[in-house]
Structures are given as structure tokens and as C-alpha cells.
Coordinates of C-alpha atoms in Angstrom, one line a residue:
X1 CA 194.0 173.8 44.3
X2 CA 192.4 171.6 46.9
X3 CA 189.0 170.2 45.9
X4 CA 186.0 168.5 47.5
X5 CA 185.9 164.8 46.9
X6 CA 182.1 164.9 46.7
X7 CA 181.1 167.9 44.6
X8 CA 184.7 168.4 43.2
X9 CA 184.4 172.2 43.6
X10 CA 187.5 174.1 44.6
X11 CA 187.7 174.6 48.4
X12 CA 188.0 178.1 49.8
X13 CA 190.3 178.9 52.7
X14 CA 188.3 179.7 55.9
X15 CA 189.8 183.2 56.2
X16 CA 188.2 184.3 52.9
X17 CA 184.6 183.4 53.9
X18 CA 182.2 181.3 51.8
X19 CA 181.7 178.8 54.7
X20 CA 180.0 176.1 52.6
X21 CA 183.1 175.7 50.5
X22 CA 185.6 175.8 53.4
X23 CA 187.6 172.5 53.9
X24 CA 186.4 170.3 56.8
X25 CA 187.5 167.0 58.4
X26 CA 185.6 164.1 56.8
X27 CA 186.0 160.7 58.5
X28 CA 185.9 157.8 56.1
X29 CA 184.3 155.7 58.8
X30 CA 181.8 158.0 60.5
X31 CA 183.0 159.2 63.9
X32 CA 179.7 158.0 65.5
X33 CA 180.7 154.4 64.5
X34 CA 184.1 154.6 66.1
X35 CA 185.9 156.2 63.1
X36 CA 189.1 158.1 63.7
X37 CA 191.0 161.2 62.6
X38 CA 193.7 158.7 61.3
X39 CA 191.3 157.6 58.6
X40 CA 190.0 161.0 57.5
X41 CA 190.6 163.7 54.9
X42 CA 190.3 167.5 54.7
X43 CA 189.4 167.2 51.1
X44 CA 185.6 167.8 51.7
X45 CA 183.7 171.0 51.8
X46 CA 181.6 172.0 54.8
X47 CA 178.5 171.9 52.7
X48 CA 178.9 168.3 51.5
X49 CA 180.2 167.1 54.8
X50 CA 177.1 168.5 56.6
X51 CA 174.5 167.4 54.0
X52 CA 175.9 163.9 53.6
X53 CA 176.2 163.6 57.3
X54 CA 172.6 164.5 57.7
X55 CA 171.4 162.2 55.0
X56 CA 173.6 159.2 54.0
X57 CA 175.5 158.9 57.3
X58 CA 172.4 159.5 59.5
X59 CA 170.2 157.1 57.6
X60 CA 172.9 154.4 58.1
X61 CA 173.9 155.2 61.7
X62 CA 170.3 155.6 63.0
X63 CA 169.3 152.1 61.9
X64 CA 168.3 150.1 65.1
X65 CA 170.9 147.4 64.2
X66 CA 173.7 150.0 64.3
X67 CA 172.4 151.5 67.5
X68 CA 172.5 148.1 69.2
X69 CA 176.1 147.8 68.1
X70 CA 176.9 151.2 69.4
X71 CA 175.3 150.4 72.8
X72 CA 177.1 147.0 72.9
X73 CA 180.5 148.7 72.4
X74 CA 179.7 152.0 74.2
X75 CA 180.6 154.1 71.2
X76 CA 179.9 157.8 71.7
X77 CA 179.5 160.3 68.9
X78 CA 180.5 163.9 68.7
X79 CA 177.9 164.7 71.3
X80 CA 179.7 162.4 73.7
X81 CA 176.6 160.2 74.2
X82 CA 175.5 156.7 73.3
X83 CA 172.1 156.9 71.5
X84 CA 168.9 155.4 72.8
X85 CA 167.4 152.4 71.0
X86 CA 164.0 153.4 69.8
X87 CA 161.6 150.9 68.3
X88 CA 157.9 150.8 67.3
X89 CA 155.8 148.6 69.6
X90 CA 152.2 147.5 70.1
X91 CA 150.6 146.4 73.3
X92 CA 149.3 142.8 73.2
X93 CA 146.1 143.9 75.0
X94 CA 144.2 146.4 73.0
X95 CA 146.8 146.8 70.2
X96 CA 147.7 150.2 71.4
X97 CA 150.6 151.8 69.5
X98 CA 153.7 152.7 71.5
X99 CA 157.4 153.4 71.3
X100 CA 160.0 151.3 73.1
X101 CA 162.9 153.3 74.3
X102 CA 166.0 151.7 75.8
X103 CA 168.8 154.0 76.9
X104 CA 172.4 152.8 77.1
X105 CA 172.8 150.4 80.0
X106 CA 169.2 151.0 81.2
X107 CA 166.0 149.0 81.0
X108 CA 163.5 149.6 78.2
X109 CA 160.4 151.7 78.8
X110 CA 157.3 151.9 76.6
X111 CA 155.7 155.3 75.8
X112 CA 152.3 155.9 74.4
X113 CA 151.2 159.0 72.6
X114 CA 148.4 160.8 74.6
X115 CA 144.9 160.8 73.2
X116 CA 142.5 163.8 73.5
X117 CA 138.9 163.2 72.4
X118 CA 136.4 166.1 72.5
X119 CA 132.6 165.9 72.3
X120 CA 130.5 169.1 72.1
X121 CA 127.7 169.3 74.6
X122 CA 124.8 171.8 75.0
X123 CA 126.7 173.9 77.6
X124 CA 130.3 173.3 76.6
X125 CA 132.3 170.2 75.7
X126 CA 133.4 167.0 77.3
X127 CA 137.0 166.1 77.0
X128 CA 138.5 162.6 77.4
X129 CA 142.3 162.5 78.0
X130 CA 144.3 159.3 77.8
X131 CA 148.0 159.0 78.6
X132 CA 150.4 158.4 81.3
X133 CA 150.2 160.5 84.5
X134 CA 152.5 163.3 83.3
X135 CA 150.9 163.5 79.9
X136 CA 147.3 163.7 81.3
X137 CA 148.3 166.2 84.0
X138 CA 150.0 168.5 81.5
X139 CA 147.1 168.4 79.0
X140 CA 144.4 168.9 81.6
X141 CA 146.3 171.7 83.3
X142 CA 146.7 173.3 79.8
X143 CA 142.9 173.0 79.1
X144 CA 142.1 174.5 82.6
X145 CA 144.4 177.4 82.0
X146 CA 142.9 178.3 78.6
X147 CA 139.4 178.0 80.0
X148 CA 140.2 180.3 82.9
X149 CA 141.5 183.0 80.5
X150 CA 138.2 182.7 78.6
X151 CA 136.2 183.1 81.8
X152 CA 135.1 179.5 81.7
X153 CA 135.5 176.7 84.2
X154 CA 136.5 173.0 84.1
X155 CA 133.9 170.7 85.8
X156 CA 134.6 167.2 87.1
X157 CA 131.8 165.1 85.3
X158 CA 131.6 162.7 88.2
X159 CA 130.8 165.4 90.9
X160 CA 129.6 168.4 88.9
X161 CA 132.0 170.5 90.9
X162 CA 135.0 172.6 89.7
X163 CA 137.8 170.1 89.0
X164 CA 140.5 169.4 91.5
X165 CA 142.9 168.2 88.8
X166 CA 145.3 166.2 91.0
X167 CA 142.4 164.4 92.8
X168 CA 140.5 163.7 89.6
X169 CA 143.6 162.2 87.9
X170 CA 144.4 160.1 91.0
X171 CA 140.8 158.7 90.9
X172 CA 140.8 158.1 87.2
X173 CA 140.6 154.6 85.7
X174 CA 144.0 153.0 85.0
X175 CA 145.0 150.3 82.5
X176 CA 148.3 148.6 82.6
X177 CA 150.0 147.1 79.6
X178 CA 152.4 144.4 80.6
X179 CA 153.3 142.8 77.2
X180 CA 154.3 144.4 73.9
X181 CA 155.1 143.3 70.4
X182 CA 158.2 145.2 69.3
X183 CA 159.1 145.8 65.6
X184 CA 162.6 145.9 64.3
X185 CA 162.7 147.9 61.1
X186 CA 165.8 147.7 58.9
X187 CA 166.6 149.5 55.7
X188 CA 169.4 147.5 54.0
X189 CA 169.9 150.0 51.2
X190 CA 170.7 152.7 53.9
X191 CA 173.3 150.3 55.4
X192 CA 174.8 149.4 52.0
X193 CA 175.0 153.0 50.8
X194 CA 176.8 153.8 54.0
X195 CA 179.4 151.0 53.3
X196 CA 179.9 152.3 49.8
X197 CA 180.5 155.8 51.2
X198 CA 183.2 154.4 53.4
X199 CA 184.7 152.6 50.4
X200 CA 184.7 155.9 48.5
X201 CA 186.5 157.7 51.3
X202 CA 189.0 155.0 51.7
X203 CA 189.7 154.9 47.9
X204 CA 190.6 158.6 48.1
X205 CA 192.9 158.1 51.0
X206 CA 194.6 155.0 49.4
X207 CA 194.8 156.2 45.8
X208 CA 194.4 160.0 46.0
X209 CA 193.2 162.2 43.2
X210 CA 194.7 159.7 40.7
X211 CA 191.4 157.9 41.3
X212 CA 189.1 160.4 42.9
X213 CA 189.6 162.9 40.1
X214 CA 189.2 160.3 37.3
X215 CA 186.2 159.3 35.3
X216 CA 186.2 156.0 37.2
X217 CA 185.0 157.6 40.4
X218 CA 181.9 159.3 38.9
X219 CA 179.4 156.5 39.4
X220 CA 180.4 155.7 42.9
X221 CA 180.4 159.4 43.8
X222 CA 176.8 159.7 42.5
X223 CA 175.6 156.8 44.7
X224 CA 177.5 158.1 47.7
X225 CA 175.7 161.5 47.3
X226 CA 172.3 159.7 47.4
X227 CA 171.6 159.1 43.7
X228 CA 169.8 155.9 42.6
X229 CA 167.9 153.4 44.6
X230 CA 168.6 149.8 45.4
X231 CA 169.5 148.8 41.9
X232 CA 172.3 151.4 41.7
X233 CA 173.6 150.3 45.1
X234 CA 173.6 146.6 44.2
X235 CA 175.8 147.2 41.2
X236 CA 178.7 148.0 43.5
X237 CA 178.3 145.1 46.0
X238 CA 179.7 141.6 45.7
X239 CA 180.0 138.8 48.2
X240 CA 182.8 138.8 50.7
X241 CA 184.4 135.8 52.2
X242 CA 183.3 135.6 55.9
X243 CA 186.8 134.5 56.7
X244 CA 188.5 137.4 54.9
X245 CA 190.1 138.7 58.1
X246 CA 192.1 135.4 58.5
X247 CA 193.8 136.1 55.2
X248 CA 194.7 139.7 55.8
X249 CA 197.6 141.3 57.9
X250 CA 195.5 142.2 60.9
X251 CA 198.5 142.6 63.2
X252 CA 197.2 143.4 66.7
X253 CA 193.7 144.4 65.6
X254 CA 190.9 142.8 67.5
X255 CA 188.1 140.7 66.1
X256 CA 185.6 143.6 66.3
X257 CA 187.9 146.3 65.0
X258 CA 187.0 148.1 61.8
X259 CA 188.8 147.0 58.7
X260 CA 189.0 148.6 55.2
X261 CA 191.4 147.4 52.5
X262 CA 192.2 147.6 48.8
X263 CA 192.3 144.3 46.9
X264 CA 193.9 145.1 43.6
X265 CA 192.7 142.4 41.2
X266 CA 192.7 144.1 37.8
X267 CA 189.2 144.5 36.5
X268 CA 187.9 142.9 39.7
X269 CA 189.6 145.4 42.1
X270 CA 187.6 145.8 45.2
X271 CA 187.5 147.6 48.5
X272 CA 186.7 145.4 51.5
X273 CA 184.8 147.1 54.3
X274 CA 184.1 145.2 57.6
X275 CA 182.7 147.1 60.6
X276 CA 182.7 145.4 64.0
X277 CA 183.5 142.1 62.2
X278 CA 179.8 141.9 61.6
X279 CA 178.7 139.9 58.5
X280 CA 175.8 142.3 57.8
X281 CA 178.2 145.2 57.9
X282 CA 180.9 143.6 55.8
X283 CA 181.0 143.9 52.0
X284 CA 183.2 143.9 49.0
X285 CA 182.6 147.1 46.9
X286 CA 183.7 147.0 43.2
X287 CA 186.1 149.7 42.4
X288 CA 186.1 150.9 38.8
X289 CA 189.7 151.6 37.9
X290 CA 192.3 151.1 35.1
X291 CA 195.8 149.6 35.8
X292 CA 197.7 152.8 35.3
X293 CA 195.5 154.7 37.8
X294 CA 195.7 151.9 40.3
X295 CA 199.5 151.7 40.0
X296 CA 200.0 155.5 40.2
X297 CA 197.7 155.7 43.3
X298 CA 199.4 152.9 45.2
X299 CA 202.9 154.2 44.3
X300 CA 202.0 157.7 45.5
X301 CA 200.3 156.8 48.8
X302 CA 201.5 153.3 49.8
X303 CA 198.2 152.6 51.6
X304 CA 196.6 149.2 51.1
X305 CA 194.7 148.6 54.3
X306 CA 193.7 150.2 57.6
X307 CA 192.3 148.9 60.9
X308 CA 190.6 151.1 63.5
X309 CA 190.1 150.2 67.1
X310 CA 186.6 151.7 67.7
X311 CA 187.3 152.1 71.4
X312 CA 190.6 153.9 71.3
X313 CA 190.1 155.1 67.7
X314 CA 193.7 154.1 67.0
X315 CA 194.3 153.6 63.2
X316 CA 196.9 151.3 61.8
X317 CA 197.9 151.5 58.2
X318 CA 199.5 148.7 56.2
X319 CA 201.6 149.5 53.1
X320 CA 202.1 147.6 49.9
X321 CA 205.1 145.5 50.8
X322 CA 203.7 144.2 54.1
X323 CA 200.3 143.7 52.5
X324 CA 201.4 141.7 49.5
X325 CA 203.9 139.6 51.5
X326 CA 201.2 138.6 53.9
X327 CA 198.7 137.7 51.1
X328 CA 201.3 135.6 49.5
X329 CA 202.1 133.7 52.7
X330 CA 198.4 133.2 53.4
X331 CA 197.8 131.9 49.9
X332 CA 200.7 129.5 50.2
X333 CA 199.2 127.9 53.4
X334 CA 195.8 127.3 51.9

């Protein structure tokens, strides 16, 4: 029976109902990062696919660093859009909090939250509204509409007459913020957990249930599902040679194409993940495995390495013979 690689529950065919346990297409590299159907499995239930997509994948993909890369390479997700870059900002004059928003291939704009201050007076209340033109107009029109329904009126404090909303807003004081300080938050644990999840998915594709169904996969599976903090994540990560691509059979893959490969080194077996050729998104993930499981998985699947062109989403697999021959030739020339 087909099982889910994440919860290990038996998958239920779609025609029998139980939607949460139906099989679904799970991309090892998230589709929103340029992943492909050629590096994917149907061994994932809808429930786990959705929940991990909303948590682990989203926390990684929504990092500003990732969004910049998606904008740089024009990578669209399932919604066929490239996300906006959104960052916290503060005006240098007045230290007013704001949000910087930069859509794909468009200039950045700064948005402030509107402020509404109310002060009770003898015959009503005085309201101060601060924001951009659209915000102030909408808020004041809303206040006026509510007042009218209560049989009250809105008075312009400068004239004492019923308020002409458009004229009053046009005459209101204005303040321009020309400079901002922009923050750049980054959660490294979210990025690293995302890389470990990619390694887990690739290990299943390369080694099959020989590994995924073994005791060796349990700790990585727990971390992939969100268990443990930074300490649990760190236990899986080791340094990766920044020149690792030069020693691997890259074929026609470009310098920024995604790369995932299995490096069978006994007790030090690793999975190398390198997204966009970016050092911050490249890692060696320790793979707990015994020699018999490793040999059985490789023999059954003959998948040692995959590259993905994030523009065309073309996936190229490299088998054992070509992989080992290339590694031997690379080592001989060092």
C-alpha cells in the first residue's frame, strides 16, 4: 500500500473519499522556488502536503532573501505571480513606522498605517485622522456615514460648518517623508529547515522506501514536520565546499540552476542542496543510513543527482555510473 512520506499513514484513493489522506503531488524543491514535476513524488497525503506547505515551505519561501531571488529570476508560483517584496521601514523624519512594498519590476513605495485619535468634547468628539489621501478619505467618509445614521453631523473645526470632506482633506496639512530606514529580517532556521525538507524529499526519490520507511529517517522526518528548534536543525547541517559544483557532473546545467545530490560516504553520507548557486541556500545535510539500506536504495532507483532549471523547470537526473565516473575523474585532476 502507498504511504505518506511525512505521516507514514496509508494513502486512500481519491474515489473512496477521505480527502486528507488522498495522494498528492509533492515537489522536493517547492514549485514557488522553481521546482519541477520531474523532482516530485505522489507519496504524500493532501493533509501533510497542505500543512507543511503552509508552515515549513511558507516560512522559508516568504523570507525577504528568497523573495529577492524570485524577483531576480522572475519565478512564478502556482498563482502565476511573482511576489512583492515587503519590508519594515521607518521614516528618518519623525521615526514614523511604515512598510516598504516593491512589486516585481516596479519601484518601491512606502505605506503608513492610518492613525485615528478621538477626543471627547462637551457637545461631541473631535477626531484627528492621519494617513495618505485614500486612507483619510475612506475613514472620514465612514465616520460621516455613521454620524448621519445616528442623526448627527460632522463639522469642520476650522469653519464650524458642516464638513465638505473633499475640500477639508484638500486643505489639510501635509507632511512628506523622503527618506526611510529599511529593515531586512531573516530567519536562518526557517531557511535551513526548508533545505532539510528538500533533502528529505530527495532522499525518498533517490533511495525510496528502503530509506524513508527505515528507522534512519525518523529524526529528519520530525524536523521536516516542524519539530525542534535551532539545535535540532543544526545537527543535520555541515559545511559545504563553495566550489562543490565544479566537482559534480553538471552537464548543461547553468550556474544558478538548482542542484541536489547524494554523496555516499559511509557514516558521513550527505545530501547536497544548492539553490540558485547561492552560498546561503547551499548546505550539506547529514543522512543517517546504514550501508545495506544505502546500497539497496541506489540499486533500486539509480538516482544520484538532479539539476533543475528554475526557468524551464527541466529536471536532469544523473545515475550511479555517470556520477561515480565523473567524481573519479574530478578527484584525479585535483
